[in-house]
């Protein structure tokens, strides 16, 4: 019997892991996940956008706009990329790839560069015209960090938790 032919690519697998991580985010507007992988295609770390450990999801704001910036989520939320880097617990990330649903902001780009990650694979670049995304690309180019947008070969992946399908 020949091997199954409809398996997913490594890029789709790791982006799927990033999207699954994003489902842990409590943010009502934007859910982003990240998955860091080494050259041997082993997952080193994952993360999603959320509040720092010890900060209650029920006590901090999730608003995008408010009269005061302190009443929005922006000063408090850690992005998925930064969480994945911090969750690596001192694992050497030099030469790794990071898979992320949304192109990294300039703050995450700095952390990616400093950690030694050499490639960013992303799904969406919906903020491509923003100053923060343009700054990210400028820093990535200067630091030699490659980035590419993933074009999946399928529109969706389905997880089925029913025991009879295992």
JSON list of C-alpha atoms in Angstrom, two decimals:
[
{"chain": "A", "resi": 1, "resn": "UNK", "atom": "CA", "xyz": [0.00, 0.00, 0.00]},
{"chain": "A", "resi": 2, "resn": "UNK", "atom": "CA", "xyz": [1.44, 3.45, -0.91]},
{"chain": "A", "resi": 3, "resn": "UNK", "atom": "CA", "xyz": [1.74, 6.18, 1.69]},
{"chain": "A", "resi": 4, "resn": "UNK", "atom": "CA", "xyz": [-1.05, 8.66, 2.14]},
{"chain": "A", "resi": 5, "resn": "UNK", "atom": "CA", "xyz": [-0.71, 11.58, -0.26]},
{"chain": "A", "resi": 6, "resn": "UNK", "atom": "CA", "xyz": [-2.93, 14.26, 1.27]},
{"chain": "A", "resi": 7, "resn": "UNK", "atom": "CA", "xyz": [-0.77, 15.08, 4.30]},
{"chain": "A", "resi": 8, "resn": "UNK", "atom": "CA", "xyz": [-0.05, 18.72, 5.13]},
{"chain": "A", "resi": 9, "resn": "UNK", "atom": "CA", "xyz": [3.28, 20.46, 4.54]},
{"chain": "A", "resi": 10, "resn": "UNK", "atom": "CA", "xyz": [5.59, 21.46, 7.39]},
{"chain": "A", "resi": 11, "resn": "UNK", "atom": "CA", "xyz": [4.63, 25.10, 6.84]},
{"chain": "A", "resi": 12, "resn": "UNK", "atom": "CA", "xyz": [0.93, 24.26, 7.09]},
{"chain": "A", "resi": 13, "resn": "UNK", "atom": "CA", "xyz": [1.55, 22.09, 10.15]},
{"chain": "A", "resi": 14, "resn": "UNK", "atom": "CA", "xyz": [3.42, 24.81, 12.06]},
{"chain": "A", "resi": 15, "resn": "UNK", "atom": "CA", "xyz": [1.02, 27.55, 10.97]},
{"chain": "A", "resi": 16, "resn": "UNK", "atom": "CA", "xyz": [-1.79, 25.27, 12.13]},
{"chain": "A", "resi": 17, "resn": "UNK", "atom": "CA", "xyz": [-0.07, 25.02, 15.52]},
{"chain": "A", "resi": 18, "resn": "UNK", "atom": "CA", "xyz": [0.16, 28.83, 15.63]},
{"chain": "A", "resi": 19, "resn": "UNK", "atom": "CA", "xyz": [-3.53, 29.16, 14.77]},
{"chain": "A", "resi": 20, "resn": "UNK", "atom": "CA", "xyz": [-4.44, 26.58, 17.40]},
{"chain": "A", "resi": 21, "resn": "UNK", "atom": "CA", "xyz": [-2.45, 28.59, 19.97]},
{"chain": "A", "resi": 22, "resn": "UNK", "atom": "CA", "xyz": [-4.34, 31.71, 18.90]},
{"chain": "A", "resi": 23, "resn": "UNK", "atom": "CA", "xyz": [-7.54, 30.04, 20.05]},
{"chain": "A", "resi": 24, "resn": "UNK", "atom": "CA", "xyz": [-6.23, 30.40, 23.65]},
{"chain": "A", "resi": 25, "resn": "UNK", "atom": "CA", "xyz": [-6.30, 34.20, 23.39]},
{"chain": "A", "resi": 26, "resn": "UNK", "atom": "CA", "xyz": [-8.98, 35.97, 25.44]},
{"chain": "A", "resi": 27, "resn": "UNK", "atom": "CA", "xyz": [-8.81, 39.07, 23.21]},
{"chain": "A", "resi": 28, "resn": "UNK", "atom": "CA", "xyz": [-12.31, 39.60, 21.77]},
{"chain": "A", "resi": 29, "resn": "UNK", "atom": "CA", "xyz": [-10.99, 41.33, 18.64]},
{"chain": "A", "resi": 30, "resn": "UNK", "atom": "CA", "xyz": [-7.67, 39.83, 17.60]},
{"chain": "A", "resi": 31, "resn": "UNK", "atom": "CA", "xyz": [-6.37, 36.34, 18.28]},
{"chain": "A", "resi": 32, "resn": "UNK", "atom": "CA", "xyz": [-2.79, 35.71, 17.21]},
{"chain": "A", "resi": 33, "resn": "UNK", "atom": "CA", "xyz": [-0.65, 32.65, 17.83]},
{"chain": "A", "resi": 34, "resn": "UNK", "atom": "CA", "xyz": [3.02, 31.92, 17.23]},
{"chain": "A", "resi": 35, "resn": "UNK", "atom": "CA", "xyz": [5.07, 28.75, 16.89]},
{"chain": "A", "resi": 36, "resn": "UNK", "atom": "CA", "xyz": [8.89, 28.70, 16.94]},
{"chain": "A", "resi": 37, "resn": "UNK", "atom": "CA", "xyz": [10.61, 25.81, 15.15]},
{"chain": "A", "resi": 38, "resn": "UNK", "atom": "CA", "xyz": [14.24, 24.76, 14.75]},
{"chain": "A", "resi": 39, "resn": "UNK", "atom": "CA", "xyz": [16.02, 23.60, 11.58]},
{"chain": "A", "resi": 40, "resn": "UNK", "atom": "CA", "xyz": [15.07, 19.97, 12.33]},
{"chain": "A", "resi": 41, "resn": "UNK", "atom": "CA", "xyz": [11.34, 20.89, 12.29]},
{"chain": "A", "resi": 42, "resn": "UNK", "atom": "CA", "xyz": [10.95, 20.52, 16.03]},
{"chain": "A", "resi": 43, "resn": "UNK", "atom": "CA", "xyz": [8.72, 22.91, 17.94]},
{"chain": "A", "resi": 44, "resn": "UNK", "atom": "CA", "xyz": [10.75, 24.93, 20.44]},
{"chain": "A", "resi": 45, "resn": "UNK", "atom": "CA", "xyz": [8.00, 27.14, 21.83]},
{"chain": "A", "resi": 46, "resn": "UNK", "atom": "CA", "xyz": [4.52, 28.54, 21.28]},
{"chain": "A", "resi": 47, "resn": "UNK", "atom": "CA", "xyz": [2.64, 31.63, 22.43]},
{"chain": "A", "resi": 48, "resn": "UNK", "atom": "CA", "xyz": [-0.49, 33.69, 21.94]},
{"chain": "A", "resi": 49, "resn": "UNK", "atom": "CA", "xyz": [-1.50, 37.28, 22.62]},
{"chain": "A", "resi": 50, "resn": "UNK", "atom": "CA", "xyz": [-2.62, 37.78, 26.18]},
{"chain": "A", "resi": 51, "resn": "UNK", "atom": "CA", "xyz": [-1.95, 39.43, 29.50]},
{"chain": "A", "resi": 52, "resn": "UNK", "atom": "CA", "xyz": [1.21, 38.74, 31.49]},
{"chain": "A", "resi": 53, "resn": "UNK", "atom": "CA", "xyz": [1.13, 35.97, 34.08]},
{"chain": "A", "resi": 54, "resn": "UNK", "atom": "CA", "xyz": [-0.53, 37.21, 37.26]},
{"chain": "A", "resi": 55, "resn": "UNK", "atom": "CA", "xyz": [-2.64, 39.85, 35.50]},
{"chain": "A", "resi": 56, "resn": "UNK", "atom": "CA", "xyz": [-6.29, 38.77, 35.51]},
{"chain": "A", "resi": 57, "resn": "UNK", "atom": "CA", "xyz": [-8.08, 38.58, 32.16]},
{"chain": "A", "resi": 58, "resn": "UNK", "atom": "CA", "xyz": [-11.16, 39.86, 34.00]},
{"chain": "A", "resi": 59, "resn": "UNK", "atom": "CA", "xyz": [-9.52, 42.90, 35.62]},
{"chain": "A", "resi": 60, "resn": "UNK", "atom": "CA", "xyz": [-7.68, 44.48, 32.68]},
{"chain": "A", "resi": 61, "resn": "UNK", "atom": "CA", "xyz": [-9.39, 46.14, 29.72]},
{"chain": "A", "resi": 62, "resn": "UNK", "atom": "CA", "xyz": [-9.83, 44.54, 26.30]},
{"chain": "A", "resi": 63, "resn": "UNK", "atom": "CA", "xyz": [-11.04, 47.72, 24.58]},
{"chain": "A", "resi": 64, "resn": "UNK", "atom": "CA", "xyz": [-9.39, 48.94, 21.38]},
{"chain": "A", "resi": 65, "resn": "UNK", "atom": "CA", "xyz": [-10.42, 52.57, 21.95]},
{"chain": "A", "resi": 66, "resn": "UNK", "atom": "CA", "xyz": [-11.14, 54.57, 25.10]},
{"chain": "A", "resi": 67, "resn": "UNK", "atom": "CA", "xyz": [-10.75, 58.09, 26.43]},
{"chain": "A", "resi": 68, "resn": "UNK", "atom": "CA", "xyz": [-7.50, 57.06, 28.11]},
{"chain": "A", "resi": 69, "resn": "UNK", "atom": "CA", "xyz": [-4.93, 54.71, 26.59]},
{"chain": "A", "resi": 70, "resn": "UNK", "atom": "CA", "xyz": [-4.74, 53.07, 30.02]},
{"chain": "A", "resi": 71, "resn": "UNK", "atom": "CA", "xyz": [-8.31, 51.90, 29.48]},
{"chain": "A", "resi": 72, "resn": "UNK", "atom": "CA", "xyz": [-7.35, 49.98, 26.32]},
{"chain": "A", "resi": 73, "resn": "UNK", "atom": "CA", "xyz": [-5.63, 46.62, 25.94]},
{"chain": "A", "resi": 74, "resn": "UNK", "atom": "CA", "xyz": [-2.52, 48.03, 24.27]},
{"chain": "A", "resi": 75, "resn": "UNK", "atom": "CA", "xyz": [-0.36, 48.89, 27.30]},
{"chain": "A", "resi": 76, "resn": "UNK", "atom": "CA", "xyz": [-0.99, 45.47, 28.85]},
{"chain": "A", "resi": 77, "resn": "UNK", "atom": "CA", "xyz": [-1.18, 42.70, 26.23]},
{"chain": "A", "resi": 78, "resn": "UNK", "atom": "CA", "xyz": [1.92, 40.66, 25.32]},
{"chain": "A", "resi": 79, "resn": "UNK", "atom": "CA", "xyz": [1.95, 39.73, 21.65]},
{"chain": "A", "resi": 80, "resn": "UNK", "atom": "CA", "xyz": [2.13, 36.10, 20.55]},
{"chain": "A", "resi": 81, "resn": "UNK", "atom": "CA", "xyz": [5.68, 36.40, 19.21]},
{"chain": "A", "resi": 82, "resn": "UNK", "atom": "CA", "xyz": [7.05, 37.84, 22.45]},
{"chain": "A", "resi": 83, "resn": "UNK", "atom": "CA", "xyz": [5.19, 35.23, 24.50]},
{"chain": "A", "resi": 84, "resn": "UNK", "atom": "CA", "xyz": [6.62, 32.43, 22.34]},
{"chain": "A", "resi": 85, "resn": "UNK", "atom": "CA", "xyz": [10.14, 33.83, 22.80]},
{"chain": "A", "resi": 86, "resn": "UNK", "atom": "CA", "xyz": [9.66, 34.19, 26.56]},
{"chain": "A", "resi": 87, "resn": "UNK", "atom": "CA", "xyz": [8.04, 30.74, 26.79]},
{"chain": "A", "resi": 88, "resn": "UNK", "atom": "CA", "xyz": [11.13, 29.15, 25.25]},
{"chain": "A", "resi": 89, "resn": "UNK", "atom": "CA", "xyz": [12.74, 29.22, 28.72]},
{"chain": "A", "resi": 90, "resn": "UNK", "atom": "CA", "xyz": [16.24, 30.07, 27.54]},
{"chain": "A", "resi": 91, "resn": "UNK", "atom": "CA", "xyz": [16.21, 27.55, 24.67]},
{"chain": "A", "resi": 92, "resn": "UNK", "atom": "CA", "xyz": [18.64, 28.71, 22.01]},
{"chain": "A", "resi": 93, "resn": "UNK", "atom": "CA", "xyz": [16.48, 30.21, 19.26]},
{"chain": "A", "resi": 94, "resn": "UNK", "atom": "CA", "xyz": [19.36, 31.12, 16.94]},
{"chain": "A", "resi": 95, "resn": "UNK", "atom": "CA", "xyz": [18.57, 30.02, 13.41]},
{"chain": "A", "resi": 96, "resn": "UNK", "atom": "CA", "xyz": [14.92, 29.19, 14.21]},
{"chain": "A", "resi": 97, "resn": "UNK", "atom": "CA", "xyz": [11.78, 30.04, 12.25]},
{"chain": "A", "resi": 98, "resn": "UNK", "atom": "CA", "xyz": [8.70, 31.65, 13.76]},
{"chain": "A", "resi": 99, "resn": "UNK", "atom": "CA", "xyz": [5.23, 31.02, 12.34]},
{"chain": "A", "resi": 100, "resn": "UNK", "atom": "CA", "xyz": [2.72, 33.73, 13.15]},
{"chain": "A", "resi": 101, "resn": "UNK", "atom": "CA", "xyz": [-0.78, 34.53, 11.92]},
{"chain": "A", "resi": 102, "resn": "UNK", "atom": "CA", "xyz": [-0.16, 38.28, 11.63]},
{"chain": "A", "resi": 103, "resn": "UNK", "atom": "CA", "xyz": [3.01, 40.04, 10.46]},
{"chain": "A", "resi": 104, "resn": "UNK", "atom": "CA", "xyz": [4.99, 41.11, 13.56]},
{"chain": "A", "resi": 105, "resn": "UNK", "atom": "CA", "xyz": [4.87, 44.66, 14.90]},
{"chain": "A", "resi": 106, "resn": "UNK", "atom": "CA", "xyz": [8.11, 46.61, 15.39]},
{"chain": "A", "resi": 107, "resn": "UNK", "atom": "CA", "xyz": [8.38, 45.67, 19.09]},
{"chain": "A", "resi": 108, "resn": "UNK", "atom": "CA", "xyz": [8.08, 41.96, 18.30]},
{"chain": "A", "resi": 109, "resn": "UNK", "atom": "CA", "xyz": [10.47, 42.38, 15.38]},
{"chain": "A", "resi": 110, "resn": "UNK", "atom": "CA", "xyz": [13.11, 43.66, 17.82]},
{"chain": "A", "resi": 111, "resn": "UNK", "atom": "CA", "xyz": [12.60, 40.63, 20.07]},
{"chain": "A", "resi": 112, "resn": "UNK", "atom": "CA", "xyz": [12.71, 38.26, 17.08]},
{"chain": "A", "resi": 113, "resn": "UNK", "atom": "CA", "xyz": [15.98, 39.77, 15.88]},
{"chain": "A", "resi": 114, "resn": "UNK", "atom": "CA", "xyz": [17.54, 39.81, 19.36]},
{"chain": "A", "resi": 115, "resn": "UNK", "atom": "CA", "xyz": [16.59, 36.16, 19.98]},
{"chain": "A", "resi": 116, "resn": "UNK", "atom": "CA", "xyz": [18.40, 35.03, 16.82]},
{"chain": "A", "resi": 117, "resn": "UNK", "atom": "CA", "xyz": [15.33, 33.84, 14.90]},
{"chain": "A", "resi": 118, "resn": "UNK", "atom": "CA", "xyz": [16.26, 33.96, 11.20]},
{"chain": "A", "resi": 119, "resn": "UNK", "atom": "CA", "xyz": [12.92, 33.55, 9.41]},
{"chain": "A", "resi": 120, "resn": "UNK", "atom": "CA", "xyz": [9.35, 34.75, 9.88]},
{"chain": "A", "resi": 121, "resn": "UNK", "atom": "CA", "xyz": [6.49, 32.91, 8.16]},
{"chain": "A", "resi": 122, "resn": "UNK", "atom": "CA", "xyz": [3.16, 34.74, 8.38]},
{"chain": "A", "resi": 123, "resn": "UNK", "atom": "CA", "xyz": [-0.39, 34.44, 7.06]},
{"chain": "A", "resi": 124, "resn": "UNK", "atom": "CA", "xyz": [-1.70, 38.01, 7.06]},
{"chain": "A", "resi": 125, "resn": "UNK", "atom": "CA", "xyz": [-0.04, 41.34, 6.42]},
{"chain": "A", "resi": 126, "resn": "UNK", "atom": "CA", "xyz": [-3.20, 43.40, 6.86]},
{"chain": "A", "resi": 127, "resn": "UNK", "atom": "CA", "xyz": [-1.26, 46.26, 8.50]},
{"chain": "A", "resi": 128, "resn": "UNK", "atom": "CA", "xyz": [1.39, 46.38, 5.75]},
{"chain": "A", "resi": 129, "resn": "UNK", "atom": "CA", "xyz": [0.98, 50.13, 5.31]},
{"chain": "A", "resi": 130, "resn": "UNK", "atom": "CA", "xyz": [1.33, 50.95, 9.00]},
{"chain": "A", "resi": 131, "resn": "UNK", "atom": "CA", "xyz": [4.49, 52.59, 10.34]},
{"chain": "A", "resi": 132, "resn": "UNK", "atom": "CA", "xyz": [5.07, 49.70, 12.77]},
{"chain": "A", "resi": 133, "resn": "UNK", "atom": "CA", "xyz": [4.98, 47.05, 10.02]},
{"chain": "A", "resi": 134, "resn": "UNK", "atom": "CA", "xyz": [7.19, 49.13, 7.73]},
{"chain": "A", "resi": 135, "resn": "UNK", "atom": "CA", "xyz": [9.64, 49.52, 10.63]},
{"chain": "A", "resi": 136, "resn": "UNK", "atom": "CA", "xyz": [9.58, 45.75, 11.20]},
{"chain": "A", "resi": 137, "resn": "UNK", "atom": "CA", "xyz": [10.44, 45.04, 7.59]},
{"chain": "A", "resi": 138, "resn": "UNK", "atom": "CA", "xyz": [13.20, 47.64, 7.62]},
{"chain": "A", "resi": 139, "resn": "UNK", "atom": "CA", "xyz": [14.77, 46.04, 10.72]},
{"chain": "A", "resi": 140, "resn": "UNK", "atom": "CA", "xyz": [14.34, 42.50, 9.37]},
{"chain": "A", "resi": 141, "resn": "UNK", "atom": "CA", "xyz": [16.02, 43.51, 6.10]},
{"chain": "A", "resi": 142, "resn": "UNK", "atom": "CA", "xyz": [18.90, 45.20, 7.94]},
{"chain": "A", "resi": 143, "resn": "UNK", "atom": "CA", "xyz": [19.39, 42.24, 10.31]},
{"chain": "A", "resi": 144, "resn": "UNK", "atom": "CA", "xyz": [19.09, 39.57, 7.60]},
{"chain": "A", "resi": 145, "resn": "UNK", "atom": "CA", "xyz": [15.87, 38.05, 8.93]},
{"chain": "A", "resi": 146, "resn": "UNK", "atom": "CA", "xyz": [13.93, 36.49, 6.05]},
{"chain": "A", "resi": 147, "resn": "UNK", "atom": "CA", "xyz": [10.15, 36.76, 5.94]},
{"chain": "A", "resi": 148, "resn": "UNK", "atom": "CA", "xyz": [7.59, 35.16, 3.68]},
{"chain": "A", "resi": 149, "resn": "UNK", "atom": "CA", "xyz": [3.85, 34.99, 3.48]},
{"chain": "A", "resi": 150, "resn": "UNK", "atom": "CA", "xyz": [2.45, 31.47, 3.59]},
{"chain": "A", "resi": 151, "resn": "UNK", "atom": "CA", "xyz": [0.07, 30.58, 0.78]},
{"chain": "A", "resi": 152, "resn": "UNK", "atom": "CA", "xyz": [-1.75, 27.51, 2.09]},
{"chain": "A", "resi": 153, "resn": "UNK", "atom": "CA", "xyz": [-2.74, 24.77, -0.34]},
{"chain": "A", "resi": 154, "resn": "UNK", "atom": "CA", "xyz": [-6.07, 24.32, 1.45]},
{"chain": "A", "resi": 155, "resn": "UNK", "atom": "CA", "xyz": [-8.61, 26.72, 2.93]},
{"chain": "A", "resi": 156, "resn": "UNK", "atom": "CA", "xyz": [-9.05, 25.02, 6.27]},
{"chain": "A", "resi": 157, "resn": "UNK", "atom": "CA", "xyz": [-7.89, 22.27, 8.58]},
{"chain": "A", "resi": 158, "resn": "UNK", "atom": "CA", "xyz": [-10.35, 20.46, 10.83]},
{"chain": "A", "resi": 159, "resn": "UNK", "atom": "CA", "xyz": [-9.60, 18.93, 14.21]},
{"chain": "A", "resi": 160, "resn": "UNK", "atom": "CA", "xyz": [-11.93, 16.14, 15.22]},
{"chain": "A", "resi": 161, "resn": "UNK", "atom": "CA", "xyz": [-11.83, 15.10, 18.87]},
{"chain": "A", "resi": 162, "resn": "UNK", "atom": "CA", "xyz": [-14.22, 12.17, 18.53]},
{"chain": "A", "resi": 163, "resn": "UNK", "atom": "CA", "xyz": [-12.61, 8.97, 19.75]},
{"chain": "A", "resi": 164, "resn": "UNK", "atom": "CA", "xyz": [-13.76, 6.89, 16.78]},
{"chain": "A", "resi": 165, "resn": "UNK", "atom": "CA", "xyz": [-11.66, 9.06, 14.46]},
{"chain": "A", "resi": 166, "resn": "UNK", "atom": "CA", "xyz": [-8.38, 8.42, 16.27]}
]
